[in-house]
XYZ file of N, CA and C in Angstrom:
558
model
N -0.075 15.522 -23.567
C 0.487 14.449 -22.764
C 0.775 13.261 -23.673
N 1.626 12.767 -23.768
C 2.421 11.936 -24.593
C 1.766 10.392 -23.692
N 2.016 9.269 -24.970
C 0.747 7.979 -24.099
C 2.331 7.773 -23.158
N 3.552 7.908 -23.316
C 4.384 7.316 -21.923
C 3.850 8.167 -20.499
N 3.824 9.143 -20.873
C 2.765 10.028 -19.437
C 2.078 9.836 -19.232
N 1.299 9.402 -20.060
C -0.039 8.929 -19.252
C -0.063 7.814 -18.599
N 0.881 6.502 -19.316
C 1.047 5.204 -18.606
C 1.446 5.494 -17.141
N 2.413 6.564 -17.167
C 3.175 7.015 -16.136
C 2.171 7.458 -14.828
N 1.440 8.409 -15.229
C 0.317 9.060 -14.531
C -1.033 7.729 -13.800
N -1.118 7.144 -14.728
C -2.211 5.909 -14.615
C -1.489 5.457 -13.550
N 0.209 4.870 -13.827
C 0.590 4.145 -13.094
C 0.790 4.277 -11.524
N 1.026 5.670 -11.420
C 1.003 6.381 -9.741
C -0.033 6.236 -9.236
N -1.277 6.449 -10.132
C -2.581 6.705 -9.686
C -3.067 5.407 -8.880
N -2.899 4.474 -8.846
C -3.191 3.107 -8.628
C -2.410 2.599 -7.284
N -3.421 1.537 -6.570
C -2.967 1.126 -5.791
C -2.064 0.175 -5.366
N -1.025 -0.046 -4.955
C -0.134 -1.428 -4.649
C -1.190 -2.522 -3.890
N -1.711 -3.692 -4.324
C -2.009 -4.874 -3.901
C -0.969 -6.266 -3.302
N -0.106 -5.921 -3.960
C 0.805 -7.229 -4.128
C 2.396 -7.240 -4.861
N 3.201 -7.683 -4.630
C 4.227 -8.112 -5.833
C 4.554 -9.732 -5.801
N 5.225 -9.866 -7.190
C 5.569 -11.000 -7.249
C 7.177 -11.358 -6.924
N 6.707 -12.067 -5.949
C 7.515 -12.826 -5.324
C 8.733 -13.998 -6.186
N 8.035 -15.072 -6.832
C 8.638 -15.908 -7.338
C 7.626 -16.629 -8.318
N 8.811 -17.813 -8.797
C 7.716 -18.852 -9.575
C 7.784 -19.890 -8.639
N 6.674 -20.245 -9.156
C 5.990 -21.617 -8.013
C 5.648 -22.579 -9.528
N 6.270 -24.038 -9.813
C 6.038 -24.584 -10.363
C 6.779 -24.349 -11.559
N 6.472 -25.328 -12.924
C 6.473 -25.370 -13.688
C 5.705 -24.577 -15.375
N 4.456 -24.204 -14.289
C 3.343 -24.243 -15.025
C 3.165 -22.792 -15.724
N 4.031 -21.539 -15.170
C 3.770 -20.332 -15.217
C 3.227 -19.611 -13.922
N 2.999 -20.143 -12.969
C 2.239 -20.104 -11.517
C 3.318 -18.793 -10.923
N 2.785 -18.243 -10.092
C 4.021 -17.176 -9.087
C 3.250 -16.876 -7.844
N 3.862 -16.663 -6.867
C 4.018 -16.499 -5.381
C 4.051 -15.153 -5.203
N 2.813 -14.473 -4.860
C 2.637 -13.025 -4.926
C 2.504 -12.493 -2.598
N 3.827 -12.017 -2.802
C 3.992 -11.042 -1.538
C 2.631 -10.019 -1.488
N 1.659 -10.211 -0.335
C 0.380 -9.773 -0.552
C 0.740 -7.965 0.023
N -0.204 -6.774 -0.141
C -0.017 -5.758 0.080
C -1.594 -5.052 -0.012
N -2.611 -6.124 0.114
C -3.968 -6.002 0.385
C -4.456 -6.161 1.709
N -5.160 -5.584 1.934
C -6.316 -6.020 3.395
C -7.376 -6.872 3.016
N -7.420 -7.027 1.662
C -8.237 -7.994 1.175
C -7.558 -8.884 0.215
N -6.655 -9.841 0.367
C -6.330 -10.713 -0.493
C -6.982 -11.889 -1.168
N -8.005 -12.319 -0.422
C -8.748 -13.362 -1.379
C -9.579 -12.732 -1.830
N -9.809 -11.466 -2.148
C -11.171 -10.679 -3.525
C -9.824 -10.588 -4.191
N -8.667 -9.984 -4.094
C -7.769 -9.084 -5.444
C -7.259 -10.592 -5.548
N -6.923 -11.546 -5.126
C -6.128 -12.792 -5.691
C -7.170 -13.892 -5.926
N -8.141 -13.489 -6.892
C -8.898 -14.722 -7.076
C -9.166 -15.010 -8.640
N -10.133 -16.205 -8.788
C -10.364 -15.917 -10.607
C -10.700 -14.828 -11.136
N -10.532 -15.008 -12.158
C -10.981 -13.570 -12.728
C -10.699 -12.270 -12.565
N -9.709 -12.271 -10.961
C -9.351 -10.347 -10.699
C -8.125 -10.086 -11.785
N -8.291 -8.626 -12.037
C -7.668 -8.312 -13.034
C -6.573 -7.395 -11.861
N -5.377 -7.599 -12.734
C -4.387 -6.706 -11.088
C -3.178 -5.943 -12.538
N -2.703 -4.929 -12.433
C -1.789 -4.001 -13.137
C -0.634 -4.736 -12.947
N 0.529 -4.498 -13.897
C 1.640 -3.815 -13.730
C 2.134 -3.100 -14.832
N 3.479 -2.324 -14.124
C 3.952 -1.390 -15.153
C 5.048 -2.340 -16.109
N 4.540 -2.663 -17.208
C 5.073 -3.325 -18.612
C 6.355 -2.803 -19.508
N 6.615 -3.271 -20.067
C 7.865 -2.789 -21.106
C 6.990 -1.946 -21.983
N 5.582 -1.808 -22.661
C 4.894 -1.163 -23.010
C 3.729 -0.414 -22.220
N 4.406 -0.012 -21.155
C 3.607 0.735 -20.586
C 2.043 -0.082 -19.098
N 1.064 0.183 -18.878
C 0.670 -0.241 -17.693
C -0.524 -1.362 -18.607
N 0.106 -2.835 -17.665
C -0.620 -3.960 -18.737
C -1.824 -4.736 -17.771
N -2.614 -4.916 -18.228
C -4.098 -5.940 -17.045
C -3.510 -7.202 -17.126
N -3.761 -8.164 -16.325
C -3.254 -9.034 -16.010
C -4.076 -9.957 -15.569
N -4.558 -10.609 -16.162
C -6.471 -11.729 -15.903
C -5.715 -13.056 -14.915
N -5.822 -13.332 -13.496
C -5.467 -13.911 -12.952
C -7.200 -14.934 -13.544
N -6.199 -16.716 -13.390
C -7.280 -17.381 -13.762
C -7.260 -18.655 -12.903
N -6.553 -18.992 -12.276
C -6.246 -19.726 -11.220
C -5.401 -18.675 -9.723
N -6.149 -19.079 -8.784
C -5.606 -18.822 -7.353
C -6.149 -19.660 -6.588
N -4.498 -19.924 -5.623
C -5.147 -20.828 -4.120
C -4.127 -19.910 -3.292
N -4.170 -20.071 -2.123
C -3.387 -19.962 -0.826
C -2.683 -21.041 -0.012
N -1.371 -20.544 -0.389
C -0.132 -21.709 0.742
C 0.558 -20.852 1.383
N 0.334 -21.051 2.883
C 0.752 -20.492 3.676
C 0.753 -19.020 4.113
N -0.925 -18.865 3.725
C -0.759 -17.184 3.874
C -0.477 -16.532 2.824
N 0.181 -17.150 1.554
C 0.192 -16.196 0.398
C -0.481 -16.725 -0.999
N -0.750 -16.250 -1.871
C -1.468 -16.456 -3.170
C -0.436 -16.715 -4.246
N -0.910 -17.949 -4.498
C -0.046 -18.553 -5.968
C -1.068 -18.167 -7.016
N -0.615 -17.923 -7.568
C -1.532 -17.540 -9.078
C -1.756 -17.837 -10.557
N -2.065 -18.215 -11.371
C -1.486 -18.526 -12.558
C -2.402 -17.165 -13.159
N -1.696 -16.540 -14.135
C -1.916 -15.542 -15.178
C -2.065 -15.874 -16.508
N -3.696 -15.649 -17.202
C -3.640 -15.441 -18.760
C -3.150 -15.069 -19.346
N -2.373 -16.183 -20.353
C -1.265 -15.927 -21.332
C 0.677 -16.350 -20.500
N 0.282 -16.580 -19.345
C 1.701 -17.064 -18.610
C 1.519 -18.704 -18.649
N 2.268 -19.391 -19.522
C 1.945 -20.607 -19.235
C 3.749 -21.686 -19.136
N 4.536 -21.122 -18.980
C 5.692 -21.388 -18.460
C 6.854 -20.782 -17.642
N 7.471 -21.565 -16.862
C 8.196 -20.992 -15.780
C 9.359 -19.660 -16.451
N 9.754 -19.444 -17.955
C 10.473 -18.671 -18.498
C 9.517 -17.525 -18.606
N 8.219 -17.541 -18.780
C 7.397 -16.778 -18.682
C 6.799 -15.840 -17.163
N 7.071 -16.935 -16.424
C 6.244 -16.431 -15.186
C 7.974 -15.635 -14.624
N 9.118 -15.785 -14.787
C 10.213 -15.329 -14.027
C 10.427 -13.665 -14.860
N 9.872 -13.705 -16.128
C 9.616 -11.956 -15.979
C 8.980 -11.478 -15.176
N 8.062 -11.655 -14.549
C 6.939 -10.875 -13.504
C 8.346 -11.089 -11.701
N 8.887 -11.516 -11.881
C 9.097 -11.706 -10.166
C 9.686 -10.276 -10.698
N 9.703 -9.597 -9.048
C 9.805 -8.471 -8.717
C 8.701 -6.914 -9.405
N 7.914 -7.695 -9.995
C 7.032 -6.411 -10.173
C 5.807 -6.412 -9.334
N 5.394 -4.913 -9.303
C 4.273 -4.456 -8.133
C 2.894 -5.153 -9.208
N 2.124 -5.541 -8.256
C 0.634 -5.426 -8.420
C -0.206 -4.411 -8.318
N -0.964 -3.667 -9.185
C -1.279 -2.797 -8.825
C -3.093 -2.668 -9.031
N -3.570 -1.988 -8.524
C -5.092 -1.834 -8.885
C -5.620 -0.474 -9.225
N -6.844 -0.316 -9.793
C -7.088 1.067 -9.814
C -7.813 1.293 -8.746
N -7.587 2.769 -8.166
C -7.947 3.242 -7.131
C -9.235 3.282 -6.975
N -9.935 3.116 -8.357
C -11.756 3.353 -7.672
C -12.057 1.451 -7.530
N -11.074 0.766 -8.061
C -11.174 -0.556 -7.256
C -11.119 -0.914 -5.808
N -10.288 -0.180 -5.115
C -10.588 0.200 -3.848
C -11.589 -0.268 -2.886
N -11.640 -1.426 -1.805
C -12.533 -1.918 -1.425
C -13.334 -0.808 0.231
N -14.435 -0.756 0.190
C -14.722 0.196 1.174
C -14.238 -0.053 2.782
N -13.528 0.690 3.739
C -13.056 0.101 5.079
C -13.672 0.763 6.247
N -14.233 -0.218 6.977
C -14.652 -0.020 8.479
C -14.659 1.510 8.673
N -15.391 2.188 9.763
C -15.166 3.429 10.265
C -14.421 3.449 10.951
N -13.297 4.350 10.866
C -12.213 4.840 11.979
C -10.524 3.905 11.070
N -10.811 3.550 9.850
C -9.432 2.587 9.359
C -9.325 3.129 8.135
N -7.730 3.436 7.434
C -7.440 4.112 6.589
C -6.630 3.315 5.703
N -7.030 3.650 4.647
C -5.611 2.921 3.649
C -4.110 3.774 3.834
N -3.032 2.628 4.239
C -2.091 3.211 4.396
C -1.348 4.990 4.031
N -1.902 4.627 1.716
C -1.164 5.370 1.077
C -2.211 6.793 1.060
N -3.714 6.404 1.834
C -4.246 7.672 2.021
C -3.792 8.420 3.103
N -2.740 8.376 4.360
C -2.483 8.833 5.449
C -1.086 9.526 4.683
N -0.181 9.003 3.373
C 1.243 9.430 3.380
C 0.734 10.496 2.719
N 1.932 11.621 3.544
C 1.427 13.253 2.857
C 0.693 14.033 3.586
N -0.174 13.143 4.773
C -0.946 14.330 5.669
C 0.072 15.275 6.359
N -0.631 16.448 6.698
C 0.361 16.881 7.739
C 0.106 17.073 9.154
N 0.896 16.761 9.745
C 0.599 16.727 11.232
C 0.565 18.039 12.225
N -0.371 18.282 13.147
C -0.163 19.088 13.883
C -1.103 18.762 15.068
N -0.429 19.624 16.391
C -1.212 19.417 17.251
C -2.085 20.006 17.799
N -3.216 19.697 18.492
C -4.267 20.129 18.878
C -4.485 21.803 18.999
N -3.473 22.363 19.706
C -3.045 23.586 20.096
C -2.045 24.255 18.812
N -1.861 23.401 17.757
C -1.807 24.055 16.211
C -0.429 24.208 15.936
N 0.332 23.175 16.815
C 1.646 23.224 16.362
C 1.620 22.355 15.408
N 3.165 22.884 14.405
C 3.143 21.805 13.274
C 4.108 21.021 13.568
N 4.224 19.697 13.388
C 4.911 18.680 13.499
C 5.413 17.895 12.204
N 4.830 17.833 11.187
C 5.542 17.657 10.284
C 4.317 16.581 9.328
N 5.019 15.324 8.080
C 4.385 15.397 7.292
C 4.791 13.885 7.842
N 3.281 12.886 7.792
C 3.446 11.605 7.147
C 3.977 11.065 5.855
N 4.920 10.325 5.933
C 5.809 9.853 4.929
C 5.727 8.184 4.704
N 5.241 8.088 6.007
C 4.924 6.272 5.686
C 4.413 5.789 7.017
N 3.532 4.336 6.650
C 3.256 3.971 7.905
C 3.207 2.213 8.393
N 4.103 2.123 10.024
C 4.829 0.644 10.637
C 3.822 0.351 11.049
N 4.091 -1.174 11.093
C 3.239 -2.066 11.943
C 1.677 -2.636 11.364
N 1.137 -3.084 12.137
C 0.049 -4.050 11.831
C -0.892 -3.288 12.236
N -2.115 -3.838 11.922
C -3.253 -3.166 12.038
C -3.669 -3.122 13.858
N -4.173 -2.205 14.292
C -4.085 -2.152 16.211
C -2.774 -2.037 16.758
N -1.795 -2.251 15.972
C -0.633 -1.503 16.779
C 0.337 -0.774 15.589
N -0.323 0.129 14.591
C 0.218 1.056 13.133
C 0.655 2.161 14.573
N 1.996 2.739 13.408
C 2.637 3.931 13.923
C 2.707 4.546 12.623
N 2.411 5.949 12.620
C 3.029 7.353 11.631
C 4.363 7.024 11.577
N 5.152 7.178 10.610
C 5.944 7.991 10.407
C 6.017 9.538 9.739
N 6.695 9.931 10.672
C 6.578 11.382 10.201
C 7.805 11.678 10.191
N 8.283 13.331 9.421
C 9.058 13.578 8.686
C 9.293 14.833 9.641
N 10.008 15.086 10.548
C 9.977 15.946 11.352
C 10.396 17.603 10.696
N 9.506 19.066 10.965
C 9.959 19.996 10.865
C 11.329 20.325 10.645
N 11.993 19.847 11.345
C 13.514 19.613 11.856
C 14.210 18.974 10.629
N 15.014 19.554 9.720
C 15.040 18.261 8.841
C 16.061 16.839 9.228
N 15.933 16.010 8.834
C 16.400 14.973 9.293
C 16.218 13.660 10.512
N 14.789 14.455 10.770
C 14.595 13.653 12.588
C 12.943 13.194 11.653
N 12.978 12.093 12.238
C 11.732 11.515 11.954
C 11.342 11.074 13.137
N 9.862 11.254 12.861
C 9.095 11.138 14.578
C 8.337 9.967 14.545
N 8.186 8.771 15.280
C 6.625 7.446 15.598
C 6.093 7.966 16.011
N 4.612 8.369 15.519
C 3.497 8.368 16.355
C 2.514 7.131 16.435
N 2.150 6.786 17.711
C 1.227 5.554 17.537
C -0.419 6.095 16.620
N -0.580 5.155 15.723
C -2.174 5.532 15.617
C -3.349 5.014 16.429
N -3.429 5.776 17.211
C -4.399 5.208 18.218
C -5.026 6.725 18.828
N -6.586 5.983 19.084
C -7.537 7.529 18.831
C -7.149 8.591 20.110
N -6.911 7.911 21.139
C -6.343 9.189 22.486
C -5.351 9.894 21.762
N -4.331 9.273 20.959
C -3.132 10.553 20.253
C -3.444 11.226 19.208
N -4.368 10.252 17.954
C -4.883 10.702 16.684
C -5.963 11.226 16.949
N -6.176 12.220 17.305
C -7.773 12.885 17.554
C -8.572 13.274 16.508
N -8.240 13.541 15.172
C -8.906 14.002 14.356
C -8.045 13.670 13.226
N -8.271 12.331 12.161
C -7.545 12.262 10.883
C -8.389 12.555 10.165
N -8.111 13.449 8.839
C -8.620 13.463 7.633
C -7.788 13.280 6.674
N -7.825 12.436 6.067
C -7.084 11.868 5.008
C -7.483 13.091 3.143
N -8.879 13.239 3.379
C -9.136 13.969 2.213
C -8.882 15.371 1.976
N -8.492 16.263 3.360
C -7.723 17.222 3.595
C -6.286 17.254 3.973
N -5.629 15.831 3.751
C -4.557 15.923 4.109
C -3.966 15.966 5.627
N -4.894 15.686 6.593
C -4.366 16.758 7.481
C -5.132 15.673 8.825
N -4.014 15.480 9.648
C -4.217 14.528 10.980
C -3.587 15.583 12.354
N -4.573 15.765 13.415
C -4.188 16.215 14.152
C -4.255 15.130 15.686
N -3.035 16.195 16.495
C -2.576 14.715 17.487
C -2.724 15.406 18.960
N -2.954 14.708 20.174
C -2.818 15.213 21.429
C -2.268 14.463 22.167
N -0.735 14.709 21.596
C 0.541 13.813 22.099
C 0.904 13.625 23.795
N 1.064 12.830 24.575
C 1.204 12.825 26.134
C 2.487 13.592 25.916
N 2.830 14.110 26.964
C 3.857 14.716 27.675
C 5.580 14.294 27.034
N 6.194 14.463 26.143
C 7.581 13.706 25.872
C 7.513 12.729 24.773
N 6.382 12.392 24.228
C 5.840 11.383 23.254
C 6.826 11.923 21.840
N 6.654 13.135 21.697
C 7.581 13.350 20.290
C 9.112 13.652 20.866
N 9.660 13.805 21.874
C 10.823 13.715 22.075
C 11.145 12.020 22.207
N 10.449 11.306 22.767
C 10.769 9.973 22.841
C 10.627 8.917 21.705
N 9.400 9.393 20.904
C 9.887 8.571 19.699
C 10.810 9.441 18.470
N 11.341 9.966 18.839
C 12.246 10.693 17.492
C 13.667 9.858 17.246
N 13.877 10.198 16.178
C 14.800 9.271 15.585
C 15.381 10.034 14.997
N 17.299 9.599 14.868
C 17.838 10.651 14.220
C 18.494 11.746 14.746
């Protein structure tokens, strides 16, 4: 494995926290679009957050953070002007996965649900999570319907999601009556 594969490999492996948004100030400072359930542990002194670099996947020692308006301004070690901080807008934040903060019983990290496959109770297959809408208490599946081209909403909520396992891949559903004809799309 060549070190660009591995940067490469490291780099999938890891979680999205954040991207940068913009510069804020003069100073090197940037305005990071959050993509945590925990933003004041990953946006504080001292957290160290990824991105993928011109040389491959670089740490990034955040040493100043506050919050305006719901999002995290940041200043970064070694960013100390606005020509500096406008390389970073548009790159992902990333973390390593055993950084990973532990979540409630019954709540999933998004990117552990994409890829399950769906089926229902009675063992039909329905297809594959591909991504997932909405806010936390009202999240929907997207799924990737058998069918190619039709993508299905399922709400996540425990009367439909009866049984997720994320570490087998594999979420099963006990859809009401018309539920996958009515949310299909496509």
């Amino acid at each position: 494995v060549s070190a660009d594969e591995s940067s490469a490999t490291r780099w999938t492996s890891m979680v999205l926290v954040g991207q940068v948004a913009r510069t804020h100030g003069r100073c090197g400072e940037v305005v990071v679009n959050i993509e945590s359930d925990f933003p004041e542990q990953r946006f504080c002194k001292d957290a160290l957050v990824y991105i993928n670099g011109t040389s491959g996947v670089e740490a990034l020692k955040i040493s100043r953070a506050r919050f305006h308006s719901g999002r995290p301004i940041v200043a970064i070690e070694g960013v100390e002007c606005i020509s500096d901080a406008e390389m970073l807008i548009g790159k992902q934040l990333r973390v390593p996965l055993s950084d990973q903060f532990a979540l409630p019983e019954g709540t999933y990290y998004q990117y552990s649900l994409v890829g399950c496959e769906v089926s229902t109770v009675d063992g039909k297959r329905v297809g594959v999570v591909v991504g997932v809408q909405g806010v936390s208490g009202a999240s929907r599946l997207v799924v990737e319907g058998v069918e190619e081209g039709h993508e299905i909403q399922i709400p996540l909520a425990q009367p439909i999601c009866v049984r997720i396992e994320p570490e087998q891949k594999r979420v099963v559903i006990d859809p009401p009556p018309g539920l996958l004809n009515l949310n299909r799309v496509g």
